[in-house]
Short mmCIF file of C-alpha atoms in Angstrom, two decimals:
data_model
loop_
_atom_site.label_atom_id
_atom_site.label_comp_id
_atom_site.label_asym_id
_atom_site.label_seq_id
_atom_site.Cartn_x
_atom_site.Cartn_y
_atom_site.Cartn_z
CA UNK A 620 59.61 60.21 155.77
CA UNK A 621 57.04 58.90 153.23
CA UNK A 622 56.89 60.70 149.89
CA UNK A 623 53.55 61.38 148.18
CA UNK A 624 53.08 60.01 144.63
CA UNK A 625 53.65 62.56 141.87
CA UNK A 626 50.57 64.57 140.84
CA UNK A 627 50.13 63.20 137.33
CA UNK A 628 46.35 62.78 137.09
CA UNK A 629 46.07 65.24 134.15
CA UNK A 630 48.46 63.11 132.10
CA UNK A 631 46.49 59.97 132.97
CA UNK A 632 43.25 61.61 131.76
CA UNK A 633 44.98 62.77 128.58
CA UNK A 634 46.54 59.34 127.93
CA UNK A 635 43.37 57.32 128.47
CA UNK A 636 41.29 59.84 126.48
CA UNK A 637 43.67 59.54 123.53
CA UNK A 638 43.54 55.72 123.65
CA UNK A 639 39.74 55.45 123.93
CA UNK A 640 39.24 58.32 121.46
CA UNK A 641 41.51 56.73 118.83
CA UNK A 642 39.71 53.38 119.08
CA UNK A 643 36.30 55.11 118.78
CA UNK A 644 37.59 57.14 115.82
CA UNK A 645 38.67 53.93 114.05
CA UNK A 646 35.32 52.27 114.77
CA UNK A 647 33.59 55.40 113.43
CA UNK A 648 35.72 55.37 110.27
CA UNK A 649 34.74 51.73 109.67
CA UNK A 650 31.05 52.64 110.07
CA UNK A 651 31.30 55.62 107.69
CA UNK A 652 33.14 53.55 105.05
CA UNK A 653 30.50 50.79 105.35
CA UNK A 654 27.71 53.33 104.88
CA UNK A 655 29.36 54.98 101.86
CA UNK A 656 30.06 51.63 100.18
CA UNK A 657 26.49 50.45 100.73
CA UNK A 658 25.24 53.68 99.12
CA UNK A 659 27.63 53.17 96.18
CA UNK A 660 26.43 49.60 95.76
CA UNK A 661 22.80 50.74 95.80
CA UNK A 662 23.46 53.37 93.10
CA UNK A 663 25.38 50.87 90.95
CA UNK A 664 22.53 48.35 91.23
CA UNK A 665 20.06 51.03 90.11
CA UNK A 666 22.28 52.02 87.15
CA UNK A 667 22.65 48.38 86.14
CA UNK A 668 18.90 47.86 86.41
CA UNK A 669 18.10 51.00 84.34
CA UNK A 670 20.44 50.11 81.48
CA UNK A 671 18.75 48.64 78.38
CA UNK A 672 19.42 44.98 77.58
CA UNK A 673 22.05 44.02 74.99
CA UNK B 1424 25.67 42.83 101.33
CA UNK B 1425 24.60 40.25 103.88
CA UNK B 1426 23.61 41.50 107.33
CA UNK B 1427 26.11 41.42 110.22
CA UNK B 1428 26.69 37.77 111.29
CA UNK B 1429 25.24 36.83 114.66
CA UNK B 1430 28.69 35.75 115.91
CA UNK B 1431 30.14 39.17 115.10
CA UNK B 1432 27.28 40.93 116.87
CA UNK B 1433 27.90 38.86 119.99
CA UNK B 1434 31.67 39.32 119.80
CA UNK B 1435 31.25 43.10 119.44
CA UNK B 1436 28.89 43.26 122.44
CA UNK B 1437 31.13 41.08 124.65
CA UNK B 1438 34.22 43.06 123.63
CA UNK B 1439 32.48 46.35 124.42
CA UNK B 1440 31.49 45.14 127.89
CA UNK B 1441 34.97 43.73 128.59
CA UNK B 1442 36.53 47.03 127.47
CA UNK B 1443 34.38 48.96 129.95
CA UNK B 1444 35.32 46.49 132.72
CA UNK B 1445 39.02 46.85 131.82
CA UNK B 1446 38.71 50.64 131.92
CA UNK B 1447 36.99 50.35 135.32
CA UNK B 1448 39.80 48.12 136.62
CA UNK B 1449 42.45 50.55 135.36
CA UNK B 1450 40.74 53.51 137.05
CA UNK B 1451 39.33 52.00 140.25
CA UNK B 1452 40.80 48.54 140.95
CA UNK B 1453 44.52 48.91 140.27
CA UNK B 1454 46.26 50.88 143.02
CA UNK B 1455 47.98 54.19 142.42
CA UNK B 1456 51.69 53.68 141.78
CA UNK B 1457 53.75 54.96 144.70
CA UNK B 1458 56.19 57.16 142.78
CA UNK B 1459 54.70 57.99 139.35
CA UNK B 1460 51.14 58.54 140.57
CA UNK B 1461 48.08 58.15 138.35
CA UNK B 1462 49.85 58.45 134.98
CA UNK B 1463 51.14 54.89 135.52
CA UNK B 1464 47.55 53.71 134.81
CA UNK B 1465 48.17 54.51 131.13
CA UNK B 1466 50.64 51.60 131.14
CA UNK B 1467 47.89 48.90 131.08
CA UNK B 1468 46.43 50.08 127.76
CA UNK B 1469 49.77 51.32 126.39
CA UNK B 1470 51.34 47.84 126.56
CA UNK B 1471 48.11 46.17 125.40
CA UNK B 1472 48.00 48.44 122.33
CA UNK B 1473 51.63 47.56 121.58
CA UNK B 1474 50.76 43.86 121.90
CA UNK B 1475 47.86 44.23 119.44
CA UNK B 1476 50.17 46.05 116.99
CA UNK B 1477 52.71 43.20 117.08
CA UNK B 1478 49.98 40.53 116.88
CA UNK B 1479 48.35 42.27 113.90
CA UNK B 1480 51.65 42.42 112.00
CA UNK B 1481 52.32 38.75 112.82
CA UNK B 1482 48.91 37.84 111.37
CA UNK B 1483 49.80 39.89 108.26
CA UNK B 1484 53.07 37.97 107.82
CA UNK B 1485 51.39 34.57 108.33
CA UNK B 1486 48.55 35.49 105.95
CA UNK B 1487 51.19 36.59 103.43
CA UNK B 1488 52.95 33.22 103.65
CA UNK B 1489 49.66 31.36 103.19
CA UNK B 1490 48.71 33.59 100.24
CA UNK B 1491 52.03 32.89 98.49
CA UNK B 1492 51.48 29.15 98.99
CA UNK B 1493 47.80 28.98 97.94
CA UNK B 1494 47.13 32.17 95.89
CA UNK B 1495 43.77 32.46 97.64
CA UNK B 1496 42.70 36.17 97.75
CA UNK B 1497 41.03 35.54 101.12
CA UNK B 1498 44.47 35.55 102.79
CA UNK B 1499 45.47 38.78 101.12
CA UNK B 1500 42.30 40.35 102.53
CA UNK B 1501 43.28 39.15 106.02
CA UNK B 1502 46.78 40.62 105.63
CA UNK B 1503 45.46 43.97 104.46
CA UNK B 1504 42.79 44.22 107.16
CA UNK B 1505 45.25 43.24 109.89
CA UNK B 1506 47.80 45.85 108.83
CA UNK B 1507 45.24 48.63 109.17
CA UNK B 1508 44.30 47.56 112.71
CA UNK B 1509 48.01 47.17 113.56
CA UNK B 1510 48.85 50.67 112.36
CA UNK B 1511 46.07 52.20 114.50
CA UNK B 1512 47.15 50.34 117.66
CA UNK B 1513 50.87 50.98 117.15
CA UNK B 1514 50.06 54.68 116.83
CA UNK B 1515 48.04 54.48 120.07
CA UNK B 1516 51.02 52.75 121.71
CA UNK B 1517 53.48 55.46 120.59
CA UNK B 1518 51.28 58.43 121.48
CA UNK B 1519 50.21 57.06 124.89
CA UNK B 1520 53.88 56.29 125.66
CA UNK B 1521 54.79 59.86 124.82
CA UNK B 1522 52.09 61.18 127.19
CA UNK B 1523 53.40 58.89 129.97
CA UNK B 1524 56.97 60.03 129.26
CA UNK B 1525 56.24 63.75 129.70
CA UNK B 1526 55.97 63.73 133.52
CA UNK B 1527 58.29 60.73 134.05
CA UNK B 1528 61.18 61.50 131.65
CA UNK B 1529 60.41 65.23 131.54
CA UNK B 1530 60.10 65.11 127.75
CA UNK B 1531 57.48 64.09 125.17
CA UNK B 1532 60.09 62.40 122.98
CA UNK B 1533 63.65 61.14 123.13
CA UNK B 1534 65.72 59.19 120.61
CA UNK B 1535 65.62 56.03 122.72
CA UNK B 1536 66.02 52.64 120.92
CA UNK B 1537 62.44 51.54 121.78
CA UNK B 1538 60.83 54.77 120.61
CA UNK B 1539 62.86 54.76 117.40
CA UNK B 1540 62.26 51.08 116.54
CA UNK B 1541 58.51 51.39 117.25
CA UNK B 1542 58.28 54.48 115.01
CA UNK B 1543 60.28 52.80 112.23
CA UNK B 1544 57.95 49.78 112.50
CA UNK B 1545 54.91 52.09 112.13
CA UNK B 1546 56.47 53.78 109.10
CA UNK B 1547 57.26 50.40 107.51
CA UNK B 1548 53.59 49.42 107.67
CA UNK B 1549 52.40 52.84 106.47
CA UNK B 1550 54.67 52.22 103.47
CA UNK B 1551 52.91 48.83 103.03
CA UNK B 1552 49.61 50.69 102.56
CA UNK B 1553 51.22 53.13 100.11
CA UNK B 1554 52.85 50.29 98.18
CA UNK B 1555 49.51 48.56 97.72
CA UNK B 1556 47.84 51.78 96.57
CA UNK B 1557 50.49 52.16 93.88
CA UNK B 1558 49.85 48.79 92.19
CA UNK B 1559 46.87 48.42 89.84
CA UNK B 1560 46.89 44.69 89.12
CA UNK B 1561 45.17 42.89 92.05
CA UNK B 1562 47.18 39.67 91.75
CA UNK B 1563 50.50 41.53 91.59
CA UNK B 1564 49.40 43.82 94.44
CA UNK B 1565 48.61 40.81 96.62
CA UNK B 1566 51.92 39.11 95.80
CA UNK B 1567 54.03 42.22 96.46
CA UNK B 1568 52.02 42.95 99.62
CA UNK B 1569 52.59 39.42 100.89
CA UNK B 1570 56.36 39.57 100.40
CA UNK B 1571 56.50 43.05 101.97
CA UNK B 1572 54.38 41.90 104.93
CA UNK B 1573 56.72 38.97 105.56
CA UNK B 1574 59.95 40.99 105.29
CA UNK B 1575 58.45 43.95 107.21
CA UNK B 1576 57.67 41.67 110.15
CA UNK B 1577 61.41 41.66 111.00
CA UNK B 1578 60.75 45.10 112.55
CA UNK B 1579 58.42 43.58 115.19
CA UNK B 1580 60.94 41.37 117.10
CA UNK B 1581 63.54 44.13 116.74
CA UNK B 1582 61.13 46.54 118.47
CA UNK B 1583 60.28 43.97 121.16
CA UNK B 1584 63.92 43.13 121.88
CA UNK B 1585 65.26 46.70 121.68
CA UNK B 1586 64.70 47.37 125.39
CA UNK B 1587 66.17 43.98 126.34
CA UNK B 1588 69.32 44.09 124.23
CA UNK B 1589 70.21 47.78 123.93
CA UNK B 1590 71.05 50.48 126.45
CA UNK B 1591 67.77 52.30 127.05
CA UNK B 1592 65.81 54.43 129.51
CA UNK B 1593 62.56 52.60 128.61
CA UNK B 1594 61.52 50.30 131.48
CA UNK B 1595 60.99 46.55 131.06
CA UNK B 1596 58.01 45.59 133.20
CA UNK B 1597 58.17 41.84 132.61
CA UNK B 1598 61.84 40.94 133.04
CA UNK B 1599 64.68 43.06 134.33
CA UNK B 1600 65.18 46.67 133.23
CA UNK B 1601 68.40 48.29 132.13
CA UNK B 1602 70.00 50.02 135.17
CA UNK B 1603 69.55 53.37 133.40
CA UNK B 1604 65.78 52.81 132.90
CA UNK B 1605 63.50 55.53 134.31
CA UNK B 1606 59.90 54.78 135.33
CA UNK B 1607 60.30 51.06 136.17
CA UNK B 1608 58.03 49.64 138.90
CA UNK B 1609 57.08 46.33 140.50
CA UNK B 1610 53.51 45.15 139.96
CA UNK B 1611 51.25 44.30 142.90
CA UNK B 1612 48.78 41.37 142.40
CA UNK B 1613 45.96 43.85 141.59
CA UNK B 1614 48.17 45.58 139.01
CA UNK B 1615 49.08 42.24 137.44
CA UNK B 1616 45.40 41.18 137.26
CA UNK B 1617 44.48 44.50 135.62
CA UNK B 1618 47.36 44.13 133.17
CA UNK B 1619 46.43 40.56 132.17
CA UNK B 1620 42.74 41.50 131.85
CA UNK B 1621 43.66 44.47 129.63
CA UNK B 1622 45.80 42.23 127.41
CA UNK B 1623 42.94 39.76 127.01
CA UNK B 1624 40.42 42.54 126.30
CA UNK B 1625 42.63 44.22 123.69
CA UNK B 1626 43.17 40.84 122.00
CA UNK B 1627 39.39 40.53 121.68
CA UNK B 1628 39.17 44.15 120.47
CA UNK B 1629 41.67 43.17 117.75
CA UNK B 1630 39.68 40.08 116.73
CA UNK B 1631 36.45 42.12 116.58
CA UNK B 1632 37.94 44.98 114.56
CA UNK B 1633 39.68 42.53 112.20
CA UNK B 1634 36.41 40.77 111.49
CA UNK B 1635 34.61 44.10 110.80
CA UNK B 1636 37.50 45.30 108.62
CA UNK B 1637 37.45 42.03 106.65
CA UNK B 1638 33.75 42.47 105.90
CA UNK B 1639 34.50 46.03 104.77
CA UNK B 1640 37.21 44.70 102.47
CA UNK B 1641 34.80 42.23 100.86
CA UNK B 1642 32.26 45.01 100.35
CA UNK B 1643 34.94 47.25 98.76
CA UNK B 1644 35.83 44.47 96.32
CA UNK B 1645 32.16 43.87 95.50
CA UNK B 1646 31.66 47.58 94.72
CA UNK B 1647 34.80 47.56 92.53
CA UNK B 1648 33.55 44.52 90.58
CA UNK B 1649 30.13 46.12 90.18
CA UNK B 1650 31.71 49.35 88.89
CA UNK B 1651 33.72 47.44 86.29
CA UNK B 1652 30.61 45.54 85.22
CA UNK B 1653 28.48 48.71 84.89
CA UNK B 1654 31.16 50.75 83.11
CA UNK B 1655 31.97 47.89 80.75
CA UNK B 1656 28.35 47.50 79.61
#
């Protein structure tokens, strides 16, 4: 008698979602940190430019 | 900050396409495993994530050695960037393994040698990040980080060998499993092709993320230097 494979599709969906989701989350965190640092750099450049010489 | 290099744009695009192909192969090309069913498909990305974790920590150790020899901050940046990617992928490896284990071992977690060594390895590299955050002087931080990254790498071969040397229920897919292993299976040619393709794709994902993270590191340092310059004037 042949046995059917176990019904584990829900766990597969959960597992693959966690993997893809975690990678996307990391990519998103890189993008957010890039954006924030660029904004900081812009502000610092403006402050440096506004300061009087000497 | 200079715009994204053309090579990185291409690498990101190619990696994205390869990742989608790998996901397609996992879902539609590889056959359903005869006993475990569809949850076995998690294996392709689970092992690949573990591989990236180990590779990332190896790069950290090598970069640490080179930094100690040359004192070039570029290598410290590589070590730091690689650790962050390694921590993310080791976490993916542990969590996806736990999800696979629930229907196969009937538990989310067990104190098996592989699970314990992988978790200890993750904690060792989280401590690396904390150590660096606790040191103000950049040169000292880089030196301590390099030594820690080299010594911490011992945890990687221990994790790899734990299922080959110790009594465990974790299956060994390449090589022979312990007789008490639960969830072992033989790979068909289509499964093997999917597995190898996933490994290649995740290696490229690592290279892409490392490159992006390195650029972020340079930008962070530039902002820090700018802050010091502005506040000093």
